[in-house]
Tab-separated table of C-alpha atoms in Angstrom:
chain	number	residue	atom	x	y	z
A	1	UNK	CA	295.851	132.917	167.229
A	2	UNK	CA	292.161	132.319	167.851
A	3	UNK	CA	290.244	130.450	165.187
A	4	UNK	CA	286.507	130.791	164.628
A	5	UNK	CA	285.244	127.217	164.372
A	6	UNK	CA	282.310	128.313	162.245
A	7	UNK	CA	284.671	129.108	159.352
A	8	UNK	CA	285.111	125.924	157.325
A	9	UNK	CA	288.453	125.399	155.560
A	10	UNK	CA	288.274	125.487	151.786
A	11	UNK	CA	290.590	124.249	149.103
A	12	UNK	CA	292.944	121.442	148.289
A	13	UNK	CA	295.976	120.514	150.383
A	14	UNK	CA	298.743	118.276	149.037
A	15	UNK	CA	301.520	116.915	151.245
A	16	UNK	CA	304.343	115.212	149.344
A	17	UNK	CA	307.778	113.769	150.125
A	18	UNK	CA	306.701	112.205	153.432
A	19	UNK	CA	309.539	110.123	154.841
A	20	UNK	CA	307.534	108.206	157.462
A	21	UNK	CA	303.756	108.047	157.620
A	22	UNK	CA	302.295	107.015	160.978
A	23	UNK	CA	298.679	105.942	160.505
A	24	UNK	CA	297.351	106.093	164.071
A	25	UNK	CA	295.996	102.568	163.589
A	26	UNK	CA	297.620	100.248	166.122
A	27	UNK	CA	296.978	97.261	163.859
A	28	UNK	CA	299.024	98.892	161.062
A	29	UNK	CA	300.881	101.851	162.566
A	30	UNK	CA	303.128	102.553	159.557
A	31	UNK	CA	301.815	103.094	156.030
A	32	UNK	CA	303.789	102.620	152.825
A	33	UNK	CA	302.887	106.040	151.471
A	34	UNK	CA	304.601	109.336	150.758
A	35	UNK	CA	301.654	111.574	149.806
A	36	UNK	CA	298.449	112.768	151.456
A	37	UNK	CA	295.736	114.843	149.790
A	38	UNK	CA	292.908	116.653	151.558
A	39	UNK	CA	290.032	118.734	150.222
A	40	UNK	CA	288.114	121.203	152.394
A	41	UNK	CA	289.804	119.835	155.504
A	42	UNK	CA	289.051	116.156	154.863
A	43	UNK	CA	291.563	113.518	153.714
A	44	UNK	CA	290.733	112.265	150.227
A	45	UNK	CA	293.819	110.218	149.288
A	46	UNK	CA	296.760	108.476	150.960
A	47	UNK	CA	299.403	106.662	148.897
A	48	UNK	CA	302.344	107.015	146.558
A	49	UNK	CA	302.602	110.332	144.759
A	50	UNK	CA	302.208	108.721	141.330
A	51	UNK	CA	298.852	107.274	142.389
A	52	UNK	CA	297.382	110.460	143.901
A	53	UNK	CA	295.768	113.466	142.265
A	54	UNK	CA	298.147	116.232	143.293
A	55	UNK	CA	297.261	118.690	140.533
A	56	UNK	CA	296.395	122.316	141.308
A	57	UNK	CA	296.673	122.376	145.086
A	58	UNK	CA	295.715	125.497	147.000
A	59	UNK	CA	298.391	124.604	149.549
A	60	UNK	CA	301.420	122.412	148.821
A	61	UNK	CA	303.615	121.150	151.654
A	62	UNK	CA	306.958	119.496	151.031
A	63	UNK	CA	307.431	117.254	154.059
A	64	UNK	CA	311.192	117.170	153.315
A	65	UNK	CA	311.381	113.522	154.334
A	66	UNK	CA	309.953	114.112	157.813
A	67	UNK	CA	307.262	112.109	159.588
A	68	UNK	CA	303.582	112.874	159.140
A	69	UNK	CA	301.515	111.700	162.108
A	70	UNK	CA	297.845	112.258	162.946
A	71	UNK	CA	297.414	115.269	165.196
A	72	UNK	CA	297.834	114.236	168.814
A	73	UNK	CA	294.767	114.081	171.065
A	74	UNK	CA	294.849	114.924	174.766
A	75	UNK	CA	292.125	112.744	176.235
A	76	UNK	CA	292.025	114.458	179.647
A	77	UNK	CA	292.109	118.217	180.216
A	78	UNK	CA	290.300	120.648	182.492
A	79	UNK	CA	289.525	123.790	180.489
A	80	UNK	CA	287.467	126.679	181.813
A	81	UNK	CA	286.767	129.497	179.356
A	82	UNK	CA	288.855	130.575	176.405
A	83	UNK	CA	292.599	130.071	176.510
A	84	UNK	CA	292.905	130.785	180.249
A	85	UNK	CA	293.284	128.565	183.274
A	86	UNK	CA	292.542	129.904	186.760
A	87	UNK	CA	294.334	126.914	188.286
A	88	UNK	CA	297.671	128.498	187.362
A	89	UNK	CA	296.403	131.956	186.341
A	90	UNK	CA	297.896	131.323	182.900
A	91	UNK	CA	296.910	132.581	179.474
A	92	UNK	CA	297.622	130.805	176.188
A	93	UNK	CA	297.999	127.253	177.514
A	94	UNK	CA	295.969	125.692	174.686
A	95	UNK	CA	297.893	127.506	171.961
A	96	UNK	CA	301.102	126.463	173.697
A	97	UNK	CA	299.928	122.843	173.654
A	98	UNK	CA	299.304	123.176	169.914
A	99	UNK	CA	303.067	123.681	169.700
A	100	UNK	CA	303.371	120.230	171.282
A	101	UNK	CA	301.537	118.651	168.346
A	102	UNK	CA	298.103	118.474	170.002
A	103	UNK	CA	295.200	119.216	167.671
A	104	UNK	CA	292.293	118.096	169.878
A	105	UNK	CA	291.492	118.020	173.597
A	106	UNK	CA	288.758	116.286	175.590
A	107	UNK	CA	287.387	117.889	178.747
A	108	UNK	CA	287.111	115.769	181.867
A	109	UNK	CA	285.134	118.538	183.535
A	110	UNK	CA	285.378	122.302	183.848
A	111	UNK	CA	286.145	121.814	187.524
A	112	UNK	CA	288.517	124.747	188.059
A	113	UNK	CA	285.939	127.437	187.353
A	114	UNK	CA	285.891	129.732	190.397
A	115	UNK	CA	282.540	129.261	192.124
A	116	UNK	CA	281.669	126.239	189.980
A	117	UNK	CA	277.940	125.556	190.494
A	118	UNK	CA	277.122	122.234	192.119
A	119	UNK	CA	273.336	122.466	192.083
A	120	UNK	CA	271.689	120.525	189.285
A	121	UNK	CA	270.352	123.527	187.377
A	122	UNK	CA	273.711	125.287	187.600
A	123	UNK	CA	275.879	122.326	186.614
A	124	UNK	CA	273.724	121.706	183.552
A	125	UNK	CA	273.906	125.376	182.592
A	126	UNK	CA	277.706	125.368	182.934
A	127	UNK	CA	278.068	122.235	180.802
A	128	UNK	CA	275.904	123.615	178.015
A	129	UNK	CA	277.711	126.963	178.117
A	130	UNK	CA	281.159	125.323	177.959
A	131	UNK	CA	280.065	123.068	175.101
A	132	UNK	CA	278.786	126.056	173.122
A	133	UNK	CA	281.751	128.319	173.928
A	134	UNK	CA	284.453	125.904	172.800
A	135	UNK	CA	282.444	124.871	169.743
A	136	UNK	CA	282.442	128.515	168.677
A	137	UNK	CA	285.981	129.418	169.762
A	138	UNK	CA	289.061	127.329	169.029
A	139	UNK	CA	292.284	128.695	170.537
A	140	UNK	CA	294.998	128.340	167.927
A	141	UNK	CA	292.586	126.192	165.938
A	142	UNK	CA	292.697	123.372	168.538
A	143	UNK	CA	289.467	121.394	168.773
A	144	UNK	CA	288.373	121.440	172.424
A	145	UNK	CA	285.474	119.077	173.104
A	146	UNK	CA	284.123	120.605	176.294
A	147	UNK	CA	280.984	120.759	178.404
A	148	UNK	CA	281.496	117.844	180.796
A	149	UNK	CA	279.238	118.146	183.856
A	150	UNK	CA	280.342	116.713	187.194
A	151	UNK	CA	277.427	114.599	188.364
A	152	UNK	CA	275.853	115.297	191.752
A	153	UNK	CA	273.389	113.528	194.005
A	154	UNK	CA	269.760	114.031	193.016
A	155	UNK	CA	270.223	113.870	189.257
A	156	UNK	CA	267.623	111.795	187.409
A	157	UNK	CA	267.441	110.368	183.906
A	158	UNK	CA	265.641	113.400	182.513
A	159	UNK	CA	268.662	115.558	183.421
A	160	UNK	CA	270.897	113.433	181.176
A	161	UNK	CA	268.296	113.502	178.408
A	162	UNK	CA	268.171	117.291	178.647
A	163	UNK	CA	271.952	117.571	178.504
A	164	UNK	CA	272.155	115.272	175.492
A	165	UNK	CA	269.421	117.159	173.669
A	166	UNK	CA	271.388	120.368	174.234
A	167	UNK	CA	274.518	118.870	172.629
A	168	UNK	CA	276.483	117.687	175.672
A	169	UNK	CA	278.343	114.445	174.897
A	170	UNK	CA	280.606	114.002	177.938
A	171	UNK	CA	280.484	113.592	181.688
A	172	UNK	CA	283.172	115.096	183.868
A	173	UNK	CA	285.130	112.736	186.069
A	174	UNK	CA	282.745	110.665	188.135
A	175	UNK	CA	283.838	111.068	191.743
A	176	UNK	CA	284.733	114.762	191.651
A	177	UNK	CA	281.249	115.590	192.868
A	178	UNK	CA	279.002	114.146	195.560
A	179	UNK	CA	278.370	110.892	193.664
A	180	UNK	CA	281.100	108.526	194.843
A	181	UNK	CA	279.383	105.202	195.591
A	182	UNK	CA	279.695	102.558	192.889
A	183	UNK	CA	276.003	101.642	192.651
A	184	UNK	CA	274.846	105.263	192.462
A	185	UNK	CA	277.487	106.081	189.882
A	186	UNK	CA	276.585	103.016	187.827
A	187	UNK	CA	272.974	104.153	187.509
A	188	UNK	CA	273.958	107.633	186.333
A	189	UNK	CA	276.597	106.273	183.961
A	190	UNK	CA	273.933	104.009	182.462
A	191	UNK	CA	271.549	106.929	182.004
A	192	UNK	CA	274.317	108.936	180.357
A	193	UNK	CA	275.231	106.063	178.035
A	194	UNK	CA	271.578	105.564	177.096
A	195	UNK	CA	271.466	109.154	175.892
A	196	UNK	CA	274.785	109.086	174.034
A	197	UNK	CA	276.918	110.752	176.711
A	198	UNK	CA	280.347	109.221	177.351
A	199	UNK	CA	281.621	108.913	180.915
A	200	UNK	CA	285.023	108.992	182.600
A	201	UNK	CA	285.675	107.996	186.200
A	202	UNK	CA	288.294	109.426	188.526
A	203	UNK	CA	290.717	106.713	189.645
A	204	UNK	CA	292.934	106.912	192.708
A	205	UNK	CA	293.341	109.443	195.495
A	206	UNK	CA	291.710	112.885	195.702
A	207	UNK	CA	292.991	115.627	193.419
A	208	UNK	CA	290.887	118.686	194.352
A	209	UNK	CA	288.856	119.633	197.427
A	210	UNK	CA	285.572	117.746	197.286
A	211	UNK	CA	286.999	114.748	195.480
A	212	UNK	CA	287.937	111.567	197.274
A	213	UNK	CA	289.452	108.129	196.911
A	214	UNK	CA	287.931	106.087	194.102
A	215	UNK	CA	289.192	102.532	194.492
A	216	UNK	CA	289.180	99.624	192.068
A	217	UNK	CA	285.880	98.223	193.344
A	218	UNK	CA	284.062	101.518	192.740
A	219	UNK	CA	285.639	101.802	189.275
A	220	UNK	CA	284.499	98.302	188.362
A	221	UNK	CA	280.993	98.774	189.746
A	222	UNK	CA	280.459	102.176	188.134
A	223	UNK	CA	281.523	100.781	184.722
A	224	UNK	CA	282.280	104.174	183.175
A	225	UNK	CA	283.399	104.227	179.540
A	226	UNK	CA	286.905	105.471	180.364
A	227	UNK	CA	288.983	104.545	183.416
A	228	UNK	CA	290.271	108.082	183.898
A	229	UNK	CA	293.936	108.503	184.835
A	230	UNK	CA	294.323	104.851	185.765
A	231	UNK	CA	297.798	105.801	187.037
A	232	UNK	CA	296.372	108.362	189.444
A	233	UNK	CA	295.758	112.037	189.273
A	234	UNK	CA	298.079	112.423	191.112
A	235	UNK	CA	298.016	109.543	193.629
A	236	UNK	CA	297.676	106.056	192.150
A	237	UNK	CA	296.016	102.942	193.439
A	238	UNK	CA	298.316	100.030	194.296
A	239	UNK	CA	299.966	98.641	191.179
A	240	UNK	CA	298.238	95.282	191.501
A	241	UNK	CA	294.846	96.993	191.660
A	242	UNK	CA	295.610	98.930	188.484
A	243	UNK	CA	296.622	95.739	186.696
A	244	UNK	CA	293.409	94.121	187.942
A	245	UNK	CA	291.395	96.967	186.424
A	246	UNK	CA	293.110	96.400	183.084
A	247	UNK	CA	292.186	92.721	183.258
A	248	UNK	CA	288.647	92.847	184.651
A	249	UNK	CA	287.305	95.888	182.801
A	250	UNK	CA	286.852	96.162	179.035
A	251	UNK	CA	286.807	99.975	179.136
A	252	UNK	CA	289.340	102.562	177.994
A	253	UNK	CA	292.641	102.617	179.895
A	254	UNK	CA	293.696	106.245	180.245
A	255	UNK	CA	297.277	107.005	181.325
A	256	UNK	CA	298.130	110.618	182.128
A	257	UNK	CA	301.174	112.822	182.451
A	258	UNK	CA	300.120	114.175	185.866
A	259	UNK	CA	299.969	110.724	187.389
A	260	UNK	CA	302.323	108.139	188.796
A	261	UNK	CA	304.847	107.278	186.085
A	262	UNK	CA	305.792	103.923	187.572
A	263	UNK	CA	302.172	102.812	187.706
A	264	UNK	CA	301.593	104.176	184.204
A	265	UNK	CA	304.341	101.924	182.900
A	266	UNK	CA	302.836	98.984	184.810
A	267	UNK	CA	299.434	99.704	183.249
A	268	UNK	CA	300.734	99.770	179.671
A	269	UNK	CA	302.702	96.575	180.245
A	270	UNK	CA	299.575	94.929	181.645
A	271	UNK	CA	297.625	96.034	178.580
A	272	UNK	CA	300.352	94.642	176.337
A	273	UNK	CA	300.363	91.302	178.146
A	274	UNK	CA	296.543	91.175	177.975
A	275	UNK	CA	296.721	91.986	174.237
A	276	UNK	CA	294.515	95.034	174.629
A	277	UNK	CA	296.846	97.900	173.700
A	278	UNK	CA	294.003	99.237	171.528
A	279	UNK	CA	292.311	100.348	174.770
A	280	UNK	CA	295.198	102.572	175.911
A	281	UNK	CA	294.738	106.329	175.519
A	282	UNK	CA	296.754	109.286	176.809
A	283	UNK	CA	296.000	112.548	178.574
A	284	UNK	CA	297.807	115.190	180.557
A	285	UNK	CA	295.204	115.844	183.289
A	286	UNK	CA	296.209	119.473	183.070
A	287	UNK	CA	296.007	122.269	183.926
A	288	UNK	CA	296.633	121.049	187.438
A	289	UNK	CA	298.630	121.740	190.547
A	290	UNK	CA	301.773	120.687	188.702
A	291	UNK	CA	301.070	123.231	185.994
A	292	UNK	CA	300.430	123.183	182.271
A	293	UNK	CA	302.258	120.632	180.117
A	294	UNK	CA	302.448	121.741	176.465
A	295	UNK	CA	304.648	118.727	175.683
A	296	UNK	CA	302.833	116.350	178.028
A	297	UNK	CA	301.497	114.003	175.347
A	298	UNK	CA	304.858	113.758	173.577
A	299	UNK	CA	306.502	113.103	176.948
A	300	UNK	CA	304.024	110.300	177.676
A	301	UNK	CA	304.729	108.695	174.302
A	302	UNK	CA	308.476	108.824	174.987
A	303	UNK	CA	307.999	107.506	178.535
A	304	UNK	CA	305.846	104.541	177.575
A	305	UNK	CA	308.123	103.688	174.668
A	306	UNK	CA	311.467	104.376	176.314
A	307	UNK	CA	310.731	102.819	179.710
A	308	UNK	CA	307.611	100.789	178.981
A	309	UNK	CA	309.090	98.895	176.061
A	310	UNK	CA	306.319	99.793	173.599
A	311	UNK	CA	307.474	100.275	169.979
A	312	UNK	CA	307.341	103.988	169.226
A	313	UNK	CA	304.978	103.613	166.284
A	314	UNK	CA	302.466	101.881	168.587
A	315	UNK	CA	302.930	104.438	171.364
A	316	UNK	CA	301.914	107.204	168.939
A	317	UNK	CA	298.658	105.297	168.358
A	318	UNK	CA	297.748	105.723	172.030
A	319	UNK	CA	297.434	109.479	171.425
A	320	UNK	CA	295.851	109.277	167.977
A	321	UNK	CA	293.792	106.425	166.559
A	322	UNK	CA	293.042	104.708	169.860
A	323	UNK	CA	291.638	107.905	171.316
A	324	UNK	CA	289.767	108.804	168.151
A	325	UNK	CA	288.008	105.449	168.088
A	326	UNK	CA	287.157	105.362	171.793
A	327	UNK	CA	286.071	108.999	171.777
A	328	UNK	CA	284.322	108.818	168.388
A	329	UNK	CA	286.315	111.686	166.872
A	330	UNK	CA	286.790	112.566	163.203
A	331	UNK	CA	290.597	112.840	163.406
A	332	UNK	CA	293.297	110.609	164.808
A	333	UNK	CA	293.787	108.367	161.760
A	334	UNK	CA	295.365	108.925	158.353
A	335	UNK	CA	292.723	107.556	156.028
A	336	UNK	CA	290.228	108.999	153.533
A	337	UNK	CA	287.206	110.588	155.179
A	338	UNK	CA	289.072	111.634	158.315
A	339	UNK	CA	289.856	115.209	159.312
A	340	UNK	CA	293.133	116.538	157.913
A	341	UNK	CA	294.721	117.030	161.335
A	342	UNK	CA	298.470	116.402	161.137
A	343	UNK	CA	301.664	116.950	163.087
A	344	UNK	CA	305.006	116.826	161.266
A	345	UNK	CA	307.780	115.359	163.396
A	346	UNK	CA	311.470	114.613	163.107
A	347	UNK	CA	314.194	113.430	165.428
A	348	UNK	CA	315.415	116.204	167.681
A	349	UNK	CA	318.750	117.709	166.760
A	350	UNK	CA	321.639	115.789	168.386
A	351	UNK	CA	319.508	112.981	169.811
A	352	UNK	CA	321.345	109.677	170.105
A	353	UNK	CA	318.662	108.021	167.990
A	354	UNK	CA	319.446	107.653	164.306
A	355	UNK	CA	315.755	107.865	163.328
A	356	UNK	CA	312.661	109.488	164.772
A	357	UNK	CA	311.307	106.190	166.089
A	358	UNK	CA	314.644	105.125	167.542
A	359	UNK	CA	315.026	108.474	169.311
A	360	UNK	CA	311.588	108.108	170.933
A	361	UNK	CA	312.424	104.560	172.018
A	362	UNK	CA	315.537	106.002	173.672
A	363	UNK	CA	313.280	108.345	175.645
A	364	UNK	CA	313.802	111.572	173.675
A	365	UNK	CA	310.863	113.650	172.538
A	366	UNK	CA	310.838	114.581	168.839
A	367	UNK	CA	310.804	118.030	167.345
A	368	UNK	CA	307.571	119.413	165.895
A	369	UNK	CA	308.076	121.091	162.527
A	370	UNK	CA	304.475	121.958	161.641
A	371	UNK	CA	300.891	121.402	162.783
A	372	UNK	CA	297.901	121.278	160.437
A	373	UNK	CA	294.263	121.292	161.589
A	374	UNK	CA	291.396	120.791	159.140
A	375	UNK	CA	293.857	121.139	156.273
A	376	UNK	CA	295.112	124.554	157.441
A	377	UNK	CA	298.650	125.214	158.717
A	378	UNK	CA	298.235	126.416	162.315
A	379	UNK	CA	301.871	126.613	163.412
A	380	UNK	CA	305.261	125.889	161.918
A	381	UNK	CA	308.454	125.092	163.834
A	382	UNK	CA	307.402	124.564	167.440
A	383	UNK	CA	308.461	127.107	170.008
A	384	UNK	CA	308.358	124.411	172.709
A	385	UNK	CA	309.937	121.194	171.419
A	386	UNK	CA	313.663	120.768	170.830
A	387	UNK	CA	314.447	121.803	167.251
A	388	UNK	CA	313.703	119.103	164.703
A	389	UNK	CA	316.541	117.921	162.492
A	390	UNK	CA	314.421	118.752	159.427
A	391	UNK	CA	311.159	120.666	159.034
A	392	UNK	CA	308.533	120.685	156.291
A	393	UNK	CA	308.068	123.636	154.000
A	394	UNK	CA	305.004	125.282	152.516
A	395	UNK	CA	306.087	125.634	148.896
A	396	UNK	CA	302.856	126.807	147.350
A	397	UNK	CA	299.578	128.357	148.407
């Protein structure tokens, strides 16, 4: 169901009987709390029920002992317009991803638009249009931060100032356009940063016609804010080069579903050994040639926990609080003042794991029982995940 983003949620939401509360904060991923209260879409209280004001809610959710986690964030998508992707000629991919627990998506460039303009006037116009369109239209209620221009040769600082003034806050993947040299990219990244625009660089082999190899030396010289799909999209750099990027750069380490799984595991282990897991964020890099992945973020969490050896509660932080902090988003963390974006999870029926976290560490994805965005229930039992052992219940509204 489409959701008009201009309509602000109103009223008081109370969630009680939470069995496990994942905070999104990698420094303290589990909170000793069983109740969350939100007013007008913003969290106002987190704690024990006896300590929270739960009187007269407009919506009351009984979590039934399930896990409440911040809504998942996909740090790397390629939207076009509305809930349609020409890459796979598919409708409803964003709403389907909502059923995978994703409440927010970050564009890495609207690169699949047929006839995408590559002249400077046209690329700026496309970015501004995409930013406006997804601000005004939220498929299924999902927050899509879009309008990410792919930089081209000939751009000057005033172009980035103009984009920023118009509300653009992102660059598409550096390297998907004609700017591929490290020094040239570094200058444009610096102009973007000066004007409050965050940058992501393509890493690895080419993914679409017009893109090319971006090796570790270009990534380091360009110094973009996010090392986009450090495990390749699809083809990865040599494992030792990826580990070198983790060590020599202080920027975000983005691992994606549509990349090389082996190298993704190597990257997260390198980040763990370097004690910089707070820099790890997750994306799908979809829609892409391999399709749309509604459960891609959950699958990445299970992969990095099950095969990468990361405790499940920390792996969930990669797709929540880590991303929110690096991307400067209002969700991603369960704390007062943050957006009331939640996903309710439980162990999948008949998993070998005795608890949700144990099941994820065994490599199983959990079941989604409900998704809440801005304090409003957007979907209940997921149509895409395996059925959860228990699901929350709206008991009053």
